[in-house]
Amino acid sequence: DTAVSQTPKYLVTQMGNDKSIKCEQNLGHDTMYWYKQDSKKFLKIMFSYNNKELIINETVPNRFSPKSPDKAHLNLHINSLELGDSAVYFCASSKPGADTQYFGPGTRLTVL
Amino acid sequence: GDSVTQMEGPVTLSEEAFLTINCTYTATGYPSLFWYVQYPGEGLQLLLKATKADDKGSNKGFEATYRKETTSFHLEKGSVQVSDSAVYFCALIANQAGTALIFGKGTTLSVSS
């Protein structure tokens, strides 16, 4: 059983398009996260939700909009994609607070 | 703000060599510390963690000790294998609600037979 799953694994699209990445966890965790890994493998937090409520919103362009329909799902929608959005996006989940975060396999987004 | 500094890579070793990857941190309060590993083409997996000073985390022959006096959490393994080739990330999280992992830049380890 996959604990944190993401779809799609690969996403290739043209500049200006709108795309979504989906994340689901079956660990019963209340907190979910989106991280971005750039081409140099640097990882940085984008958003965090606790029980469907947004609690972290880092300096991310407002073209990025997270949505949490329930506490097991956290989706990421990106409008008007730009070349600089090309990266690997990781979803993660944890119990609230400083507990261990469990990561999904990542979605490699390539914007042409 | 809080930050994590890891030694620059890549680190290239022969099988059965001793591994050390240095990690130091800057944080207010008492964060929890983690090492995550990313194998080629995969996501991040927790390797080990420590939640308070002098704790030692260990897993799969790797270990790291939370040193508050030197603000360090160095990763060590006595005898590396080819299968240990991966990118290793040191990370911290503040012990308070509403925070996320802060990662170091990652260290690439390549082990040859």
CSV table of C-alpha atoms in Angstrom, one decimal:
chain,number,residue,atom,x,y,z
A,1,ASP,CA,0.0,0.0,0.0
A,2,THR,CA,1.4,3.4,-1.0
A,3,ALA,CA,1.4,5.8,1.9
A,4,VAL,CA,1.7,9.1,0.0
A,5,SER,CA,0.9,9.0,-3.7
A,6,GLN,CA,1.1,11.6,-6.4
A,7,THR,CA,-0.3,11.8,-9.9
A,8,PRO,CA,1.0,12.3,-12.5
A,9,LYS,CA,4.7,11.2,-12.1
A,10,TYR,CA,5.7,13.1,-15.2
A,11,LEU,CA,4.1,16.2,-16.7
A,12,VAL,CA,5.3,17.9,-19.8
A,13,THR,CA,3.4,20.9,-21.0
A,14,GLN,CA,3.7,24.2,-22.9
A,15,MET,CA,4.2,27.6,-21.4
A,16,GLY,CA,0.9,29.4,-20.6
A,17,ASN,CA,-1.0,26.2,-19.9
A,18,ASP,CA,-2.8,25.4,-16.6
A,19,LYS,CA,-2.1,22.0,-14.9
A,20,SER,CA,-2.8,20.2,-11.7
A,21,ILE,CA,-0.9,17.7,-9.6
A,22,LYS,CA,-2.8,15.5,-7.1
A,23,CYS,CA,-1.7,14.1,-3.8
A,24,GLU,CA,-3.3,11.5,-1.5
A,25,GLN,CA,-2.1,10.0,1.7
A,26,ASN,CA,-3.5,7.0,3.5
A,27,LEU,CA,-1.6,7.5,6.8
A,28,GLY,CA,-4.4,9.2,8.6
A,29,HIS,CA,-2.3,12.4,9.0
A,30,ASP,CA,-3.8,15.8,9.5
A,31,THR,CA,-1.0,17.8,7.9
A,32,MET,CA,0.1,17.9,4.3
A,33,TYR,CA,2.8,19.8,2.4
A,34,TRP,CA,4.0,20.8,-1.0
A,35,TYR,CA,7.7,21.1,-1.6
A,36,LYS,CA,9.6,22.2,-4.7
A,37,GLN,CA,12.9,20.7,-5.7
A,38,ASP,CA,14.8,22.8,-8.2
A,39,SER,CA,17.4,21.6,-10.8
A,40,LYS,CA,20.1,21.8,-8.2
A,41,LYS,CA,18.1,19.5,-6.0
A,42,PHE,CA,17.4,22.2,-3.4
A,43,LEU,CA,14.1,21.6,-1.6
A,44,LYS,CA,11.9,24.4,-0.3
A,45,ILE,CA,8.5,24.4,1.3
A,46,MET,CA,5.7,26.0,-0.7
A,47,PHE,CA,2.5,25.3,1.2
A,48,SER,CA,1.2,23.4,4.2
A,49,TYR,CA,-2.3,22.5,5.3
A,50,ASN,CA,-3.5,21.2,8.6
A,51,ASN,CA,-6.9,19.5,8.5
A,52,LYS,CA,-7.9,21.4,5.3
A,53,GLU,CA,-6.8,24.7,6.7
A,54,LEU,CA,-3.8,26.6,5.0
A,55,ILE,CA,-1.1,27.2,7.6
A,56,ILE,CA,2.0,27.8,5.6
A,57,ASN,CA,2.1,29.9,2.4
A,58,GLU,CA,5.6,30.8,1.5
A,59,THR,CA,6.6,33.4,-1.1
A,60,VAL,CA,5.1,31.6,-4.1
A,61,PRO,CA,3.6,33.3,-7.1
A,62,ASN,CA,-0.2,33.4,-6.9
A,63,ARG,CA,-0.4,31.3,-10.1
A,64,PHE,CA,0.1,28.4,-7.6
A,65,SER,CA,-3.1,27.5,-5.7
A,66,PRO,CA,-3.3,24.6,-3.3
A,67,LYS,CA,-6.6,23.0,-2.6
A,68,SER,CA,-7.5,20.5,0.1
A,69,PRO,CA,-10.9,18.9,-0.4
A,70,ASP,CA,-10.4,16.7,2.7
A,71,LYS,CA,-7.5,16.0,5.0
A,72,ALA,CA,-6.3,13.0,2.9
A,73,HIS,CA,-5.9,15.0,-0.3
A,74,LEU,CA,-3.9,18.1,-1.2
A,75,ASN,CA,-3.8,19.2,-4.8
A,76,LEU,CA,-1.7,21.8,-6.5
A,77,HIS,CA,-3.0,23.8,-9.4
A,78,ILE,CA,-0.7,26.0,-11.5
A,79,ASN,CA,-2.0,28.6,-13.9
A,80,SER,CA,-0.1,30.2,-16.8
A,81,LEU,CA,2.9,27.9,-16.5
A,82,GLU,CA,6.3,29.5,-17.0
A,83,LEU,CA,9.7,27.9,-17.9
A,84,GLY,CA,10.9,28.6,-14.3
A,85,ASP,CA,8.2,26.3,-12.9
A,86,SER,CA,10.0,23.3,-14.3
A,87,ALA,CA,11.0,21.3,-11.2
A,88,VAL,CA,10.1,18.2,-9.2
A,89,TYR,CA,7.2,18.8,-6.8
A,90,PHE,CA,6.9,16.6,-3.7
A,91,CYS,CA,3.9,16.1,-1.5
A,92,ALA,CA,4.4,15.1,2.1
A,93,SER,CA,2.3,14.4,5.1
A,94,SER,CA,2.8,14.2,8.9
A,95,LYS,CA,1.1,14.4,12.2
A,96,PRO,CA,0.8,18.0,13.4
A,97,GLY,CA,3.9,19.7,14.7
A,98,ALA,CA,7.5,18.5,14.3
A,99,ASP,CA,6.9,14.9,13.6
A,100,THR,CA,8.4,12.9,10.7
A,101,GLN,CA,7.2,13.8,7.3
A,102,TYR,CA,6.5,11.1,4.7
A,103,PHE,CA,7.1,12.0,1.1
A,104,GLY,CA,5.4,11.0,-2.1
A,105,PRO,CA,7.4,9.9,-5.2
A,106,GLY,CA,7.4,13.4,-6.7
A,107,THR,CA,6.0,14.9,-9.9
A,108,ARG,CA,8.6,16.0,-12.5
A,109,LEU,CA,7.1,19.0,-14.3
A,110,THR,CA,8.7,20.2,-17.5
A,111,VAL,CA,7.5,23.4,-19.1
A,112,LEU,CA,8.5,23.9,-22.8
B,1,GLY,CA,16.0,32.5,10.2
B,2,ASP,CA,16.6,28.8,10.7
B,3,SER,CA,19.0,27.2,8.2
B,4,VAL,CA,21.0,24.0,7.5
B,5,THR,CA,24.5,23.8,6.0
B,6,GLN,CA,25.8,20.6,4.5
B,7,MET,CA,29.2,19.8,3.1
B,8,GLU,CA,29.5,20.2,-0.6
B,9,GLY,CA,29.5,17.2,-2.7
B,10,PRO,CA,29.9,15.0,-4.6
B,11,VAL,CA,31.5,12.5,-2.3
B,12,THR,CA,33.1,9.6,-4.1
B,13,LEU,CA,34.1,6.5,-2.1
B,14,SER,CA,35.1,3.0,-2.6
B,15,GLU,CA,33.0,0.2,-1.2
B,16,GLU,CA,33.6,-0.5,2.5
B,17,ALA,CA,35.1,3.0,3.1
B,18,PHE,CA,34.0,5.1,6.0
B,19,LEU,CA,31.5,7.9,5.4
B,20,THR,CA,31.0,11.2,7.1
B,21,ILE,CA,28.7,13.9,5.7
B,22,ASN,CA,28.9,17.1,7.8
B,23,CYS,CA,25.7,19.0,8.8
B,24,THR,CA,25.4,22.1,10.9
B,25,TYR,CA,22.3,24.1,11.7
B,26,THR,CA,21.2,27.5,12.9
B,27,ALA,CA,17.9,27.6,14.8
B,28,THR,CA,16.2,29.3,17.7
B,29,GLY,CA,15.0,26.9,20.3
B,30,TYR,CA,15.4,23.2,20.0
B,31,PRO,CA,14.6,21.8,16.6
B,32,SER,CA,14.2,18.2,15.6
B,33,LEU,CA,16.8,17.0,13.2
B,34,PHE,CA,16.5,14.6,10.2
B,35,TRP,CA,18.5,12.9,7.5
B,36,TYR,CA,16.6,12.0,4.4
B,37,VAL,CA,17.9,10.0,1.4
B,38,GLN,CA,16.9,10.3,-2.2
B,39,TYR,CA,17.8,7.4,-4.5
B,40,PRO,CA,18.1,8.1,-8.2
B,41,GLY,CA,14.6,8.8,-9.7
B,42,GLU,CA,12.8,8.3,-6.4
B,43,GLY,CA,11.3,10.4,-3.6
B,44,LEU,CA,12.7,11.2,-0.2
B,45,GLN,CA,12.9,8.6,2.4
B,46,LEU,CA,13.5,9.2,6.1
B,47,LEU,CA,16.9,7.7,7.0
B,48,LEU,CA,17.1,8.7,10.7
B,49,LYS,CA,16.1,11.4,13.1
B,50,ALA,CA,16.8,12.9,16.6
B,51,THR,CA,14.5,15.0,18.5
B,52,LYS,CA,16.6,16.3,21.4
B,53,ALA,CA,20.2,17.0,22.4
B,54,ASP,CA,22.5,14.0,22.7
B,55,ASP,CA,20.0,11.7,20.9
B,56,LYS,CA,21.5,9.3,18.4
B,57,GLY,CA,19.5,8.3,15.4
B,58,SER,CA,20.5,5.2,13.6
B,59,ASN,CA,19.2,3.1,10.6
B,60,LYS,CA,20.7,0.7,8.1
B,61,GLY,CA,24.2,1.2,9.5
B,62,PHE,CA,24.0,5.0,9.4
B,63,GLU,CA,24.0,7.1,12.5
B,64,ALA,CA,24.0,10.7,13.6
B,65,THR,CA,24.2,12.4,17.0
B,66,TYR,CA,22.4,15.6,17.9
B,67,ARG,CA,25.1,17.9,19.2
B,68,LYS,CA,23.6,21.0,20.7
B,69,GLU,CA,27.0,22.5,21.8
B,70,THR,CA,28.3,22.4,18.2
B,71,THR,CA,24.9,22.7,16.5
B,72,SER,CA,25.8,19.6,14.4
B,73,PHE,CA,24.2,16.4,13.2
B,74,HIS,CA,26.9,14.7,11.1
B,75,LEU,CA,26.0,11.5,9.3
B,76,GLU,CA,28.3,8.5,9.5
B,77,LYS,CA,28.5,5.0,8.3
B,78,GLY,CA,31.4,2.6,8.9
B,79,SER,CA,31.3,0.7,5.7
B,80,VAL,CA,29.5,2.0,2.6
B,81,GLN,CA,28.0,-0.1,-0.1
B,82,VAL,CA,27.4,0.6,-3.8
B,83,SER,CA,23.6,0.6,-3.0
B,84,ASP,CA,24.2,3.6,-0.7
B,85,SER,CA,24.8,5.8,-3.7
B,86,ALA,CA,22.2,8.6,-3.4
B,87,VAL,CA,21.6,12.2,-2.4
B,88,TYR,CA,21.5,12.8,1.3
B,89,PHE,CA,19.7,15.7,2.9
B,90,CYS,CA,20.1,17.1,6.4
B,91,ALA,CA,16.9,18.9,7.6
B,92,LEU,CA,15.5,20.5,10.7
B,93,ILE,CA,12.0,21.4,11.8
B,94,ALA,CA,11.2,23.8,14.7
B,95,ASN,CA,9.3,22.3,17.5
B,96,GLN,CA,6.2,24.4,17.1
B,97,ALA,CA,3.0,24.3,15.2
B,98,GLY,CA,2.8,25.7,11.7
B,99,THR,CA,6.4,25.0,10.6
B,100,ALA,CA,7.9,22.9,7.8
B,101,LEU,CA,11.2,21.1,7.1
B,102,ILE,CA,14.2,23.3,6.3
B,103,PHE,CA,16.6,21.4,4.1
B,104,GLY,CA,20.3,21.6,3.5
B,105,LYS,CA,21.4,21.6,-0.2
B,106,GLY,CA,22.0,17.9,-0.3
B,107,THR,CA,25.2,15.9,-0.7
B,108,THR,CA,25.6,13.4,-3.5
B,109,LEU,CA,27.3,10.2,-2.6
B,110,SER,CA,28.8,7.9,-5.2
B,111,VAL,CA,30.2,4.5,-4.1
B,112,SER,CA,32.1,2.4,-6.5
B,113,SER,CA,33.0,-1.3,-6.2
